[in-house]
Each structure stands twice: as C-alpha cells, then as structure tokens.
Coordinates of C-alpha atoms in Angstrom, one line a residue:
N29 CA -2.7 18.9 0.4
Y30 CA 0.4 17.4 1.8
A31 CA 1.6 14.2 3.5
V32 CA 3.3 14.5 6.9
L33 CA 5.6 12.2 8.8
L34 CA 5.6 11.8 12.6
K35 CA 8.1 10.0 14.7
S36 CA 8.1 8.2 18.1
D37 CA 10.9 6.8 20.2
T38 CA 8.4 5.2 22.6
D39 CA 5.8 3.6 20.2
T40 CA 3.1 5.7 21.8
D41 CA 4.2 9.3 21.9
F42 CA 4.0 10.9 18.5
G43 CA 4.8 14.6 18.4
E44 CA 4.6 17.2 15.8
P45 CA 5.4 16.4 12.1
I46 CA 9.1 16.2 11.3
A47 CA 8.8 16.1 7.5
A48 CA 6.3 16.8 4.8
A49 CA 5.8 16.0 1.2
K50 CA 4.3 18.8 -0.8
K51 CA 4.3 20.3 -4.3
D52 CA 3.7 24.0 -4.9
G53 CA 0.6 24.9 -7.0
K54 CA -2.7 23.1 -7.3
F55 CA -1.3 19.6 -6.5
R56 CA -2.2 17.0 -3.9
C57 CA 0.4 14.8 -2.2
F58 CA -1.4 11.8 -0.6
D59 CA -1.3 8.2 0.7
P60 CA 2.4 8.0 1.8
V61 CA 4.2 4.7 2.2
L62 CA 7.0 4.0 4.7
W63 CA 9.4 1.2 4.1
I64 CA 12.7 0.0 5.5
D65 CA 14.8 -1.5 2.7
P66 CA 17.4 -4.3 3.0
L67 CA 20.1 -1.6 3.5
D68 CA 18.2 -0.4 6.6
R69 CA 17.3 2.9 4.9
L70 CA 13.9 4.5 5.5
W71 CA 11.9 5.3 2.3
F72 CA 9.2 8.0 2.5
I73 CA 7.1 7.4 -0.7
W74 CA 4.1 9.5 -1.8
N75 CA 1.8 10.1 -4.7
V76 CA 1.1 13.4 -6.6
M77 CA -2.1 14.4 -8.4
P78 CA -2.8 15.8 -11.0
G79 CA -0.2 13.9 -13.0
E80 CA -0.5 10.6 -11.1
E81 CA 3.2 10.2 -10.3
V82 CA 5.1 8.4 -7.4
Y83 CA 8.0 10.1 -5.7
A84 CA 10.3 9.2 -2.8
S85 CA 13.0 10.4 -0.5
I86 CA 15.4 8.3 1.5
C87 CA 16.8 8.6 5.0
E88 CA 20.1 6.8 5.3
D89 CA 20.1 6.7 9.1
P90 CA 16.5 6.4 10.4
D91 CA 17.7 5.8 14.0
S92 CA 19.5 9.2 14.1
D93 CA 18.1 11.9 16.4
V94 CA 17.6 14.2 13.4
L95 CA 16.5 12.5 10.2
V96 CA 18.2 13.8 7.1
W97 CA 16.4 13.2 3.8
S98 CA 17.7 12.9 0.2
K99 CA 16.4 15.0 -2.6
E100 CA 13.1 13.7 -3.8
F101 CA 13.2 11.5 -6.9
Y102 CA 10.6 10.0 -9.3
I103 CA 9.8 6.3 -9.2
G104 CA 7.0 5.8 -11.7
R105 CA 3.7 6.8 -13.3
G106 CA 0.5 6.0 -11.3
V107 CA -0.4 5.6 -7.6
M108 CA 1.4 3.4 -5.1
M109 CA -0.3 2.6 -1.8
N110 CA 1.5 -0.5 -0.5
K111 CA 5.1 -1.5 0.4
P112 CA 7.6 -2.9 -2.1
I113 CA 8.8 -6.5 -1.7
V114 CA 12.3 -8.0 -2.0
L115 CA 12.6 -11.1 -4.1
T116 CA 14.9 -14.0 -3.2
T117 CA 16.9 -13.1 -6.3
G118 CA 17.6 -9.6 -4.9
E119 CA 15.3 -7.4 -7.0
W120 CA 12.9 -5.0 -5.4
L121 CA 9.4 -4.8 -6.8
F122 CA 7.2 -1.7 -6.4
P123 CA 3.4 -2.0 -7.0
I124 CA 2.1 1.0 -8.8
A125 CA -1.4 1.3 -10.3
V126 CA -2.7 3.3 -13.2
W127 CA -6.3 3.7 -12.2
K128 CA -9.3 3.1 -14.5
T129 CA -11.1 6.0 -16.1
D130 CA -14.2 5.8 -13.8
I131 CA -12.0 6.3 -10.8
Y132 CA -10.4 9.4 -12.3
T133 CA -13.8 10.7 -13.1
E134 CA -14.9 10.2 -9.5
F135 CA -11.9 12.2 -8.2
R136 CA -12.1 14.8 -11.0
Q137 CA -8.6 14.2 -12.1
C138 CA -7.0 13.8 -15.5
C139 CA -8.0 10.7 -17.4
L140 CA -5.7 8.1 -18.9
R141 CA -3.0 9.2 -21.2
E142 CA -3.4 8.1 -24.8
E143 CA -0.4 5.8 -24.8
E144 CA -1.2 3.8 -21.7
L145 CA -3.5 1.2 -20.3
A146 CA -5.0 1.1 -16.9
G147 CA -3.7 -1.7 -14.8
S148 CA -1.8 -3.0 -11.7
Y149 CA 1.8 -2.4 -12.8
V150 CA 5.0 -3.6 -11.3
Y151 CA 8.2 -1.6 -11.3
K152 CA 11.6 -3.2 -10.6
T153 CA 14.9 -1.9 -9.3
S154 CA 18.0 -4.0 -9.4
D155 CA 20.4 -1.4 -8.1
N156 CA 19.0 -0.5 -4.7
G157 CA 16.7 2.2 -6.0
R158 CA 19.0 4.2 -8.3
S159 CA 16.9 3.3 -11.3
F160 CA 13.5 1.7 -12.0
A161 CA 12.1 -0.3 -14.9
C162 CA 8.4 -0.9 -15.6
L163 CA 7.7 -4.6 -16.0
G164 CA 4.3 -6.0 -16.8
M165 CA 0.9 -5.2 -15.5
A166 CA -2.2 -7.2 -14.4
D167 CA -5.7 -6.5 -15.6
V168 CA -7.9 -8.1 -12.9
R169 CA -11.6 -8.0 -13.5
N170 CA -13.7 -5.4 -11.6
R171 CA -10.7 -4.0 -9.7
S172 CA -11.3 -0.9 -7.6
F173 CA -8.3 1.4 -6.8
D174 CA -6.1 -1.7 -7.3
E175 CA -4.1 -1.3 -4.0
H176 CA -2.3 -4.4 -5.2
M177 CA 0.3 -6.4 -3.2
I178 CA 2.8 -9.1 -4.3
I179 CA 3.9 -12.3 -2.6
E180 CA 6.8 -14.5 -3.8
L181 CA 5.6 -18.1 -3.3
N182 CA 7.9 -20.8 -2.2
N183 CA 8.1 -22.2 -5.8
G184 CA 9.3 -18.8 -7.1
V185 CA 5.9 -17.8 -8.7
L186 CA 4.8 -14.3 -7.9
M187 CA 1.2 -14.0 -6.6
M188 CA -0.5 -10.6 -6.9
L189 CA -3.6 -9.8 -4.9
V190 CA -5.8 -6.9 -6.0
R191 CA -8.7 -5.0 -4.4
T192 CA -11.9 -5.6 -6.4
T193 CA -15.6 -4.9 -6.1
Y194 CA -16.2 -8.5 -5.2
G195 CA -13.4 -8.8 -2.6
I196 CA -9.8 -9.7 -3.5
G197 CA -8.7 -10.8 -7.0
V198 CA -5.6 -12.8 -7.7
C199 CA -3.3 -13.4 -10.6
Y200 CA 0.2 -15.0 -11.1
S201 CA 3.5 -14.3 -12.9
Y202 CA 5.8 -17.1 -13.9
N203 CA 8.5 -14.9 -15.3
R204 CA 9.3 -12.6 -12.4
G205 CA 6.6 -9.9 -13.0
K206 CA 6.9 -9.4 -16.8
N207 CA 3.6 -11.1 -17.6
W208 CA 0.6 -11.9 -15.5
S209 CA -2.2 -14.4 -15.8
A210 CA -5.9 -13.5 -16.2
G211 CA -7.2 -12.5 -12.9
G212 CA -9.9 -14.2 -10.9
S213 CA -11.4 -14.3 -7.4
S214 CA -9.0 -15.4 -4.6
K215 CA -12.0 -16.5 -2.6
L216 CA -10.5 -14.6 0.3
G217 CA -13.7 -12.7 0.8
R218 CA -15.1 -9.2 0.7
P219 CA -15.7 -6.2 1.3
C220 CA -14.3 -3.9 -1.4
S221 CA -11.6 -2.4 0.8
R222 CA -7.9 -2.4 1.2
F223 CA -6.2 -5.4 2.8
H224 CA -2.6 -6.3 3.7
I225 CA -0.6 -9.4 2.9
S226 CA 3.1 -10.1 3.6
R227 CA 5.5 -12.9 4.4
L228 CA 6.8 -13.0 8.0
R229 CA 10.3 -14.1 8.9
S230 CA 9.0 -17.4 10.1
G231 CA 7.9 -18.1 6.5
R232 CA 4.2 -17.8 7.4
I233 CA 2.0 -15.4 5.4
L234 CA 0.1 -12.7 7.3
L235 CA -3.2 -11.5 5.8
I236 CA -5.3 -8.7 7.4
N237 CA -8.8 -8.3 6.2
H238 CA -12.5 -8.1 7.3
V239 CA -14.0 -11.3 8.5
N240 CA -17.7 -12.1 9.2
F241 CA -18.2 -8.4 8.4
T242 CA -21.0 -6.0 8.0
G243 CA -19.3 -3.2 6.1
R244 CA -15.8 -2.4 7.2
N245 CA -15.8 -4.0 10.6
N246 CA -14.2 -7.0 12.3
L247 CA -10.7 -6.3 11.0
T248 CA -8.8 -9.5 11.6
A249 CA -5.2 -10.8 11.3
M250 CA -4.8 -14.3 9.8
L251 CA -1.9 -16.6 9.4
S252 CA -1.2 -19.2 6.7
E253 CA 1.4 -22.0 7.0
D254 CA 0.7 -23.5 3.5
D255 CA 1.9 -20.6 1.3
G256 CA -1.4 -18.8 1.3
K257 CA -3.7 -21.7 0.4
T258 CA -5.5 -21.6 3.7
F259 CA -5.6 -19.2 6.7
P260 CA -6.7 -21.3 9.7
Y261 CA -5.4 -19.0 12.4
S262 CA -7.0 -15.6 13.2
L263 CA -6.9 -12.8 15.7
L264 CA -9.7 -10.2 15.8
L265 CA -8.0 -6.7 15.9
D266 CA -11.0 -4.4 16.0
E267 CA -14.7 -5.3 15.8
R268 CA -16.0 -1.7 15.4
K269 CA -17.4 -0.2 12.2
S270 CA -15.4 2.0 9.8
V271 CA -12.0 0.4 10.5
S272 CA -10.0 0.0 7.4
Y273 CA -6.8 0.3 5.4
P274 CA -4.5 -2.0 7.4
D275 CA -0.7 -2.0 7.1
A276 CA 1.9 -4.1 8.9
T277 CA 5.6 -4.5 9.5
Q278 CA 7.8 -6.9 11.5
A279 CA 10.4 -5.5 13.9
P280 CA 13.9 -7.0 14.4
D281 CA 12.6 -8.5 17.7
E282 CA 9.9 -10.4 15.7
S283 CA 7.1 -8.1 17.0
I284 CA 4.4 -7.4 14.4
Y285 CA 3.2 -3.8 14.2
I286 CA -0.2 -3.3 12.6
T287 CA -1.7 0.1 11.8
Y288 CA -5.2 1.0 10.4
D289 CA -7.6 3.9 10.5
R290 CA -11.0 4.3 12.0
D291 CA -13.9 6.6 11.0
R292 CA -11.9 8.6 8.5
G293 CA -14.6 11.1 7.8
C294 CA -14.3 10.9 4.0
F295 CA -17.4 11.4 1.8
K296 CA -19.0 13.8 4.3
R297 CA -20.9 16.8 2.9
S298 CA -18.9 19.4 4.8
L299 CA -15.7 19.8 6.8
E300 CA -17.8 20.3 9.9
E301 CA -19.3 16.8 9.5
A302 CA -15.9 15.3 8.9
Y303 CA -14.6 16.8 12.1
H304 CA -17.3 15.0 14.1
C305 CA -15.8 11.7 13.0
A306 CA -13.1 9.9 15.0
R307 CA -10.4 10.3 12.3
E308 CA -8.0 8.0 14.2
V309 CA -4.9 6.1 13.2
L310 CA -4.5 3.1 15.5

C-alpha cells in the first residue's frame, strides 16, 4: 500500500509515477495531499496506518525537469486529507483528524491511545514548516472521517467545516484555532461525503458539493460573495453517480483546477469486482 505521484506538463498527459510514499512492513500509505506553499514549494503529504501519523516531503523547485525531494518528516498524529491554509497573519494551519473509535473498528486499525481524544485537530507552523504545534480541536456532533477544512473569514474568525452523517457541520474559533465552538449543522446539505471549500484570489469562496443529489451524484461548484453565508452561483461538474472526493486549486493565471474521482470500486467483495469499476480520477 503506497501513494504515487504523477506529473504532467500538458495538463492531460500523465505518465508513469515519478515518486512514491511507502513504509516497509505491514503499513499502509494512503490519501496523499499536494500543496504549493507561499514559498512556491511543492508539498507531498501522506498518511500512514497503523500508527495514524502524517508525513511530508518537500520539493523546492516543482518546475524543474527532475523533481528532487527532501527527506520525509513527521507533521502530526492522525489523518490529514485536505490542504493547509495560510492565515493573513502568516501562520499555516494543517487540518489533522484523530478518528473516532467506530471508524478504527471498521478499518481494523489500532484504536485511540489512552492519552488522547478523537477530534478535528489543527496544527500550526509559524516557521514555514520547520516545526509544528498542535492547537485546539473541534468535536462536531456525528462527524464521519472528519475531512475538515478551515476558512479564515473576513472578520478574522476561523470557520471549520466537517463531514458529518447529516451533511456538513460547522464550528468557529475566535482565538486563531486554539479553541472551537460547539459544532452544529452548516445547512449546506448532504450527503455524508467529502466536500471542498477554499477562498479564491477574488475573495469569493468556492464550495464543491453534491446538489439535488441521489447518493453521490450531481457534483457541483458553487460561489459565495458574502463570506460563505449564501452560495447563489453554481456550475454542475458531473451529474453521474459515484462521483466524489473533490479537490481544487487556483493557478497563477486564475484558472481553477478541480479534481474528483468516479466509481472508485471500494467496498466490493473481490478485487475482480473492483476492477470492473471505472476507477477514474477526473
């Protein structure tokens, strides 16, 4: 079980893997995250089980013909599935979750350690990734795999959105991530699936979620001009079933790149059944 990295210079032609995250022994490296930091460095972040730990490697020059990676280093305890954010005050926040016991049981992994609580944690670096400090954590009701994301609102308050069984939960921090309010429904809708939210360079907020859905279909991009209170503008990305786990980034030319998967083939009874699924990244 390893996470591989593919590269394209044309946006369409992805060749063979150029890097891989793996750990010798009976370990699983999974759910990688790619992120360009404010220093224009490329971060390759991945999770390891058992142990539930987050690691990363940095490429100083991602536009080079041959990518050179730093030695891997440890970020924090848990699982990280979404990009960090950069605050207006300069700190970088990394969303890392310690999953609830029932999720560990489902995946037959080690349960919580005695000294910790399950929750949607926030790690901070103030020195460009040389060191990390664990801030506070949110405990949103009925969360599922967390997959939380953070937005800094225009008034400086941090808003955290969390995947829940009833859709998307929300909570707030008024002291830069140290403490979080009791979670409640964001009223942004269901289903229980991963979503994406980020602030564009224009100041608008981009939300990608399922709209008017029957299961995981009708994946839609939406825009807010009032700091996330309403999302009046929408664009249907893919109406088919089994489309999920969106991610997005904005290029220097203002283009928005959105990725998601279709028909992953998970939860099938056999490998043969999984191979009959589309298993696409789009």
